[in-house]
GROMACS .gro file of N, CA, C and O in nm:
model
  336
    1MET      N    1  -5.874   4.328   4.135
    1MET     CA    2  -5.810   4.384   4.251
    1MET      C    3  -5.782   4.276   4.357
    1MET      O    4  -5.674   4.268   4.409
    2TRP      N    5  -5.883   4.193   4.390
    2TRP     CA    6  -5.864   4.092   4.495
    2TRP      C    7  -5.764   3.985   4.456
    2TRP      O    8  -5.701   3.925   4.541
    3GLU      N    9  -5.748   3.963   4.326
    3GLU     CA   10  -5.653   3.861   4.282
    3GLU      C   11  -5.510   3.898   4.321
    3GLU      O   12  -5.426   3.811   4.342
    4THR      N   13  -5.482   4.025   4.331
    4THR     CA   14  -5.347   4.071   4.364
    4THR      C   15  -5.336   4.127   4.505
    4THR      O   16  -5.233   4.181   4.542
    5ALA      N   17  -5.442   4.115   4.583
    5ALA     CA   18  -5.441   4.171   4.719
    5ALA      C   19  -5.346   4.094   4.809
    5ALA      O   20  -5.326   3.973   4.794
    6SER      N   21  -5.288   4.164   4.904
    6SER     CA   22  -5.196   4.102   4.999
    6SER      C   23  -5.274   4.016   5.098
    6SER      O   24  -5.394   4.035   5.117
    7PRO      N   25  -5.204   3.923   5.165
    7PRO     CA   26  -5.273   3.842   5.268
    7PRO      C   27  -5.335   3.929   5.377
    7PRO      O   28  -5.441   3.899   5.429
    8GLY      N   29  -5.269   4.040   5.410
    8GLY     CA   30  -5.324   4.131   5.511
    8GLY      C   31  -5.456   4.193   5.468
    8GLY      O   32  -5.546   4.212   5.548
    9ALA      N   33  -5.466   4.223   5.339
    9ALA     CA   34  -5.592   4.280   5.288
    9ALA      C   35  -5.703   4.177   5.294
    9ALA      O   36  -5.817   4.210   5.330
   10TRP      N   37  -5.670   4.054   5.262
   10TRP     CA   38  -5.770   3.946   5.271
   10TRP      C   39  -5.816   3.929   5.415
   10TRP      O   40  -5.934   3.916   5.444
   11TYR      N   41  -5.719   3.927   5.508
   11TYR     CA   42  -5.755   3.910   5.649
   11TYR      C   43  -5.844   4.024   5.695
   11TYR      O   44  -5.944   4.003   5.763
   12GLY      N   45  -5.808   4.147   5.658
   12GLY     CA   46  -5.887   4.263   5.697
   12GLY      C   47  -6.030   4.255   5.646
   12GLY      O   48  -6.125   4.286   5.717
   13PHE      N   49  -6.043   4.212   5.520
   13PHE     CA   50  -6.177   4.195   5.461
   13PHE      C   51  -6.259   4.094   5.541
   13PHE      O   52  -6.372   4.120   5.580
   14TRP      N   53  -6.201   3.975   5.564
   14TRP     CA   54  -6.275   3.870   5.632
   14TRP      C   55  -6.301   3.906   5.778
   14TRP      O   56  -6.407   3.874   5.833
   15HIS      N   57  -6.205   3.972   5.843
   15HIS     CA   58  -6.226   4.011   5.982
   15HIS      C   59  -6.346   4.105   5.992
   15HIS      O   60  -6.434   4.087   6.076
   16ARG      N   61  -6.350   4.206   5.907
   16ARG     CA   62  -6.460   4.302   5.911
   16ARG      C   63  -6.594   4.233   5.881
   16ARG      O   64  -6.694   4.257   5.948
   17HIS      N   65  -6.593   4.145   5.783
   17HIS     CA   66  -6.715   4.074   5.744
   17HIS      C   67  -6.768   3.989   5.861
   17HIS      O   68  -6.886   3.997   5.897
   18VAL      N   69  -6.681   3.911   5.921
   18VAL     CA   70  -6.722   3.825   6.033
   18VAL      C   71  -6.764   3.908   6.153
   18VAL      O   72  -6.864   3.878   6.219
   19ALA      N   73  -6.691   4.017   6.182
   19ALA     CA   74  -6.726   4.103   6.295
   19ALA      C   75  -6.864   4.164   6.278
   19ALA      O   76  -6.943   4.169   6.373
   20VAL      N   77  -6.896   4.208   6.158
   20VAL     CA   78  -7.029   4.266   6.132
   20VAL      C   79  -7.137   4.161   6.151
   20VAL      O   80  -7.240   4.186   6.215
   21LEU      N   81  -7.115   4.041   6.096
   21LEU     CA   82  -7.214   3.934   6.111
   21LEU      C   83  -7.237   3.898   6.258
   21LEU      O   84  -7.351   3.881   6.302
   22LEU      N   85  -7.128   3.888   6.334
   22LEU     CA   86  -7.140   3.857   6.476
   22LEU      C   87  -7.215   3.968   6.550
   22LEU      O   88  -7.301   3.942   6.634
   23HIS      N   89  -7.182   4.093   6.519
   23HIS     CA   90  -7.248   4.205   6.586
   23HIS      C   91  -7.398   4.209   6.556
   23HIS      O   92  -7.479   4.234   6.645
   24VAL      N   93  -7.434   4.183   6.433
   24VAL     CA   94  -7.576   4.182   6.396
   24VAL      C   95  -7.649   4.071   6.471
   24VAL      O   96  -7.760   4.089   6.520
   25ALA      N   97  -7.585   3.955   6.481
   25ALA     CA   98  -7.649   3.840   6.546
   25ALA      C   99  -7.651   3.852   6.698
   25ALA      O  100  -7.748   3.812   6.762
   26ARG      N  101  -7.544   3.906   6.755
   26ARG     CA  102  -7.530   3.914   6.900
   26ARG      C  103  -7.456   4.041   6.939
   26ARG      O  104  -7.334   4.042   6.957
   27ALA      N  105  -7.529   4.150   6.952
   27ALA     CA  106  -7.468   4.279   6.984
   27ALA      C  107  -7.405   4.281   7.124
   27ALA      O  108  -7.323   4.368   7.153
   28ASP      N  109  -7.441   4.186   7.210
   28ASP     CA  110  -7.386   4.181   7.345
   28ASP      C  111  -7.245   4.124   7.350
   28ASP      O  112  -7.178   4.132   7.452
   29LEU      N  113  -7.197   4.066   7.240
   29LEU     CA  114  -7.063   4.007   7.236
   29LEU      C  115  -6.960   4.107   7.184
   29LEU      O  116  -6.994   4.204   7.117
   30ASP      N  117  -6.834   4.081   7.214
   30ASP     CA  118  -6.723   4.162   7.160
   30ASP      C  119  -6.693   4.107   7.020
   30ASP      O  120  -6.607   4.021   7.002
   31ALA      N  121  -6.768   4.154   6.922
   31ALA     CA  122  -6.760   4.101   6.786
   31ALA      C  123  -6.621   4.117   6.726
   31ALA      O  124  -6.575   4.029   6.653
   32ASP      N  125  -6.553   4.227   6.754
   32ASP     CA  126  -6.420   4.249   6.699
   32ASP      C  127  -6.323   4.140   6.745
   32ASP      O  128  -6.255   4.076   6.664
   33TYR      N  129  -6.319   4.116   6.876
   33TYR     CA  130  -6.229   4.013   6.930
   33TYR      C  131  -6.267   3.874   6.881
   33TYR      O  132  -6.182   3.795   6.840
   34LEU      N  133  -6.396   3.843   6.884
   34LEU     CA  134  -6.439   3.709   6.845
   34LEU      C  135  -6.415   3.682   6.696
   34LEU      O  136  -6.387   3.569   6.658
   35ALA      N  137  -6.423   3.785   6.614
   35ALA     CA  138  -6.390   3.768   6.472
   35ALA      C  139  -6.243   3.729   6.458
   35ALA      O  140  -6.209   3.640   6.381
   36HIS      N  141  -6.155   3.794   6.535
   36HIS     CA  142  -6.014   3.756   6.533
   36HIS      C  143  -5.996   3.612   6.580
   36HIS      O  144  -5.920   3.536   6.521
   37ALA      N  145  -6.068   3.573   6.685
   37ALA     CA  146  -6.056   3.438   6.739
   37ALA      C  147  -6.100   3.333   6.636
   37ALA      O  148  -6.035   3.230   6.620
   38LEU      N  149  -6.211   3.359   6.568
   38LEU     CA  150  -6.258   3.264   6.466
   38LEU      C  151  -6.160   3.255   6.350
   38LEU      O  152  -6.129   3.145   6.303
   39LEU      N  153  -6.109   3.368   6.306
   39LEU     CA  154  -6.015   3.367   6.193
   39LEU      C  155  -5.882   3.304   6.235
   39LEU      O  156  -5.817   3.238   6.153
   40ALA      N  157  -5.843   3.322   6.359
   40ALA     CA  158  -5.717   3.262   6.406
   40ALA      C  159  -5.723   3.111   6.399
   40ALA      O  160  -5.623   3.045   6.368
   41ALA      N  161  -5.840   3.055   6.425
   41ALA     CA  162  -5.854   2.910   6.418
   41ALA      C  163  -5.827   2.858   6.278
   41ALA      O  164  -5.775   2.748   6.260
   42ASP      N  165  -5.858   2.937   6.178
   42ASP     CA  166  -5.836   2.896   6.040
   42ASP      C  167  -5.697   2.933   5.990
   42ASP      O  168  -5.641   2.863   5.907
   43THR      N  169  -5.641   3.042   6.037
   43THR     CA  170  -5.514   3.090   5.983
   43THR      C  171  -5.392   3.035   6.055
   43THR      O  172  -5.281   3.054   6.008
   44HIS      N  173  -5.410   2.972   6.167
   44HIS     CA  174  -5.296   2.919   6.240
   44HIS      C  175  -5.232   2.804   6.161
   44HIS      O  176  -5.291   2.698   6.143
   45ALA      N  177  -5.112   2.826   6.113
   45ALA     CA  178  -5.046   2.731   6.023
   45ALA      C  179  -5.029   2.593   6.085
   45ALA      O  180  -5.052   2.491   6.019
   46ALA      N  181  -4.990   2.587   6.210
   46ALA     CA  182  -4.968   2.457   6.273
   46ALA      C  183  -5.097   2.376   6.278
   46ALA      O  184  -5.096   2.255   6.257
   47LEU      N  185  -5.207   2.442   6.306
   47LEU     CA  186  -5.336   2.372   6.310
   47LEU      C  187  -5.370   2.317   6.173
   47LEU      O  188  -5.411   2.202   6.158
   48ARG      N  189  -5.351   2.398   6.069
   48ARG     CA  190  -5.385   2.353   5.934
   48ARG      C  191  -5.294   2.240   5.887
   48ARG      O  192  -5.338   2.152   5.815
   49GLU      N  193  -5.169   2.242   5.928
   49GLU     CA  194  -5.076   2.138   5.884
   49GLU      C  195  -5.100   2.005   5.954
   49GLU      O  196  -5.073   1.900   5.899
   50ARG      N  197  -5.150   2.008   6.076
   50ARG     CA  198  -5.165   1.886   6.155
   50ARG      C  199  -5.307   1.835   6.165
   50ARG      O  200  -5.332   1.733   6.228
   51THR      N  201  -5.402   1.905   6.108
   51THR     CA  202  -5.542   1.869   6.126
   51THR      C  203  -5.612   1.860   5.991
   51THR      O  204  -5.588   1.942   5.903
   52ASP      N  205  -5.698   1.765   5.978
   52ASP     CA  206  -5.779   1.748   5.857
   52ASP      C  207  -5.862   1.873   5.833
   52ASP      O  208  -5.921   1.930   5.926
   53VAL      N  209  -5.871   1.917   5.709
   53VAL     CA  210  -5.944   2.039   5.674
   53VAL      C  211  -6.091   2.031   5.716
   53VAL      O  212  -6.150   2.130   5.758
   54HIS      N  213  -6.151   1.914   5.710
   54HIS     CA  214  -6.291   1.898   5.751
   54HIS      C  215  -6.305   1.916   5.902
   54HIS      O  216  -6.405   1.972   5.948
   55ARG      N  217  -6.204   1.873   5.977
   55ARG     CA  218  -6.208   1.890   6.122
   55ARG      C  219  -6.196   2.038   6.158
   55ARG      O  220  -6.266   2.087   6.247
   56VAL      N  221  -6.108   2.111   6.089
   56VAL     CA  222  -6.094   2.254   6.113
   56VAL      C  223  -6.225   2.326   6.079
   56VAL      O  224  -6.275   2.407   6.157
   57SER      N  225  -6.282   2.293   5.965
   57SER     CA  226  -6.408   2.355   5.922
   57SER      C  227  -6.519   2.328   6.023
   57SER      O  228  -6.592   2.419   6.063
   58SER      N  229  -6.531   2.205   6.068
   58SER     CA  230  -6.634   2.169   6.166
   58SER      C  231  -6.611   2.241   6.298
   58SER      O  232  -6.707   2.287   6.362
   59GLY      N  233  -6.486   2.252   6.338
   59GLY     CA  234  -6.454   2.321   6.463
   59GLY      C  235  -6.488   2.468   6.458
   59GLY      O  236  -6.544   2.524   6.554
   60ILE      N  237  -6.458   2.533   6.347
   60ILE     CA  238  -6.490   2.675   6.332
   60ILE      C  239  -6.641   2.694   6.332
   60ILE      O  240  -6.694   2.787   6.394
   61GLN      N  241  -6.713   2.607   6.264
   61GLN     CA  242  -6.859   2.615   6.263
   61GLN      C  243  -6.916   2.596   6.404
   61GLN      O  244  -7.010   2.666   6.443
   62ALA      N  245  -6.857   2.505   6.481
   62ALA     CA  246  -6.904   2.482   6.618
   62ALA      C  247  -6.878   2.604   6.706
   62ALA      O  248  -6.963   2.643   6.786
   63LEU      N  249  -6.759   2.666   6.690
   63LEU     CA  250  -6.729   2.787   6.767
   63LEU      C  251  -6.829   2.898   6.734
   63LEU      O  252  -6.880   2.965   6.823
   64ALA      N  253  -6.855   2.917   6.606
   64ALA     CA  254  -6.949   3.021   6.565
   64ALA      C  255  -7.089   2.992   6.620
   64ALA      O  256  -7.157   3.083   6.669
   65ALA      N  257  -7.132   2.867   6.615
   65ALA     CA  258  -7.264   2.830   6.667
   65ALA      C  259  -7.274   2.858   6.817
   65ALA      O  260  -7.376   2.908   6.865
   66LEU      N  261  -7.168   2.828   6.891
   66LEU     CA  262  -7.168   2.855   7.035
   66LEU      C  263  -7.177   3.004   7.063
   66LEU      O  264  -7.246   3.048   7.154
   67MET      N  265  -7.107   3.083   6.982
   67MET     CA  266  -7.109   3.229   7.001
   67MET      C  267  -7.248   3.286   6.973
   67MET      O  268  -7.288   3.384   7.032
   68LEU      N  269  -7.320   3.224   6.882
   68LEU     CA  270  -7.448   3.279   6.838
   68LEU      C  271  -7.567   3.226   6.915
   68LEU      O  272  -7.680   3.268   6.891
   69GLN      N  273  -7.545   3.135   7.009
   69GLN     CA  274  -7.654   3.087   7.092
   69GLN      C  275  -7.710   3.201   7.175
   69GLN      O  276  -7.643   3.300   7.200
   70GLU      N  277  -7.832   3.181   7.221
   70GLU     CA  278  -7.895   3.281   7.308
   70GLU      C  279  -7.808   3.299   7.432
   70GLU      O  280  -7.759   3.201   7.489
   71PRO      N  281  -7.786   3.425   7.474
   71PRO     CA  282  -7.701   3.446   7.591
   71PRO      C  283  -7.762   3.387   7.716
   71PRO      O  284  -7.883   3.370   7.725
   72PRO      N  285  -7.678   3.356   7.814
   72PRO     CA  286  -7.729   3.303   7.941
   72PRO      C  287  -7.826   3.402   8.006
   72PRO      O  288  -7.818   3.522   7.983
   73CYS      N  289  -7.912   3.352   8.086
   73CYS     CA  290  -8.016   3.432   8.151
   73CYS      C  291  -7.956   3.551   8.226
   73CYS      O  292  -8.011   3.659   8.226
   74ALA      N  293  -7.843   3.533   8.289
   74ALA     CA  294  -7.782   3.639   8.369
   74ALA      C  295  -7.742   3.759   8.283
   74ALA      O  296  -7.729   3.870   8.334
   75VAL      N  297  -7.726   3.741   8.152
   75VAL     CA  298  -7.683   3.849   8.064
   75VAL      C  299  -7.802   3.922   8.003
   75VAL      O  300  -7.795   4.040   7.972
   76ARG      N  301  -7.915   3.853   7.988
   76ARG     CA  302  -8.031   3.912   7.922
   76ARG      C  303  -8.112   3.998   8.018
   76ARG      O  304  -8.140   3.958   8.129
   77ALA      N  305  -8.154   4.113   7.970
   77ALA     CA  306  -8.235   4.205   8.052
   77ALA      C  307  -8.378   4.152   8.068
   77ALA      O  308  -8.442   4.177   8.169
   78SER      N  309  -8.426   4.078   7.969
   78SER     CA  310  -8.566   4.033   7.973
   78SER      C  311  -8.582   3.898   8.042
   78SER      O  312  -8.686   3.837   8.031
   79CYS      N  313  -8.485   3.856   8.115
   79CYS     CA  314  -8.487   3.724   8.177
   79CYS      C  315  -8.554   3.733   8.315
   79CYS      O  316  -8.529   3.824   8.392
   80SER      N  317  -8.637   3.637   8.343
   80SER     CA  318  -8.696   3.630   8.476
   80SER      C  319  -8.649   3.502   8.544
   80SER      O  320  -8.665   3.394   8.491
   81VAL      N  321  -8.587   3.519   8.658
   81VAL     CA  322  -8.533   3.405   8.731
   81VAL      C  323  -8.607   3.394   8.864
   81VAL      O  324  -8.623   3.494   8.935
   82ASN      N  325  -8.649   3.275   8.897
   82ASN     CA  326  -8.712   3.251   9.026
   82ASN      C  327  -8.603   3.209   9.125
   82ASN      O  328  -8.546   3.102   9.113
   83ILE      N  329  -8.576   3.295   9.219
   83ILE     CA  330  -8.475   3.265   9.321
   83ILE      C  331  -8.549   3.220   9.447
   83ILE      O  332  -8.637   3.289   9.498
   84ILE      N  333  -8.510   3.105   9.494
   84ILE     CA  334  -8.578   3.048   9.612
   84ILE      C  335  -8.503   3.087   9.736
   84ILE      O  336  -8.388   3.090   9.747
   0.00000   0.00000   0.00000
């Protein structure tokens, strides 16, 4: 089935997969939007044509790592801040 799937079907599969992973890791983020943003970095034709594949891969990994970092203190409910 996947061998004959349209590009749209592939995108839909990967979007859902990435969105679920992001939501599980960081429920405070807009996982749907961020999944589109991560996939856009890979699917943008101009970027792929002008950039080394290793650079694109590293960039996408860096974006994902930044998204998955612990949220800033202002966003977390369990954060204690000492205000002077």
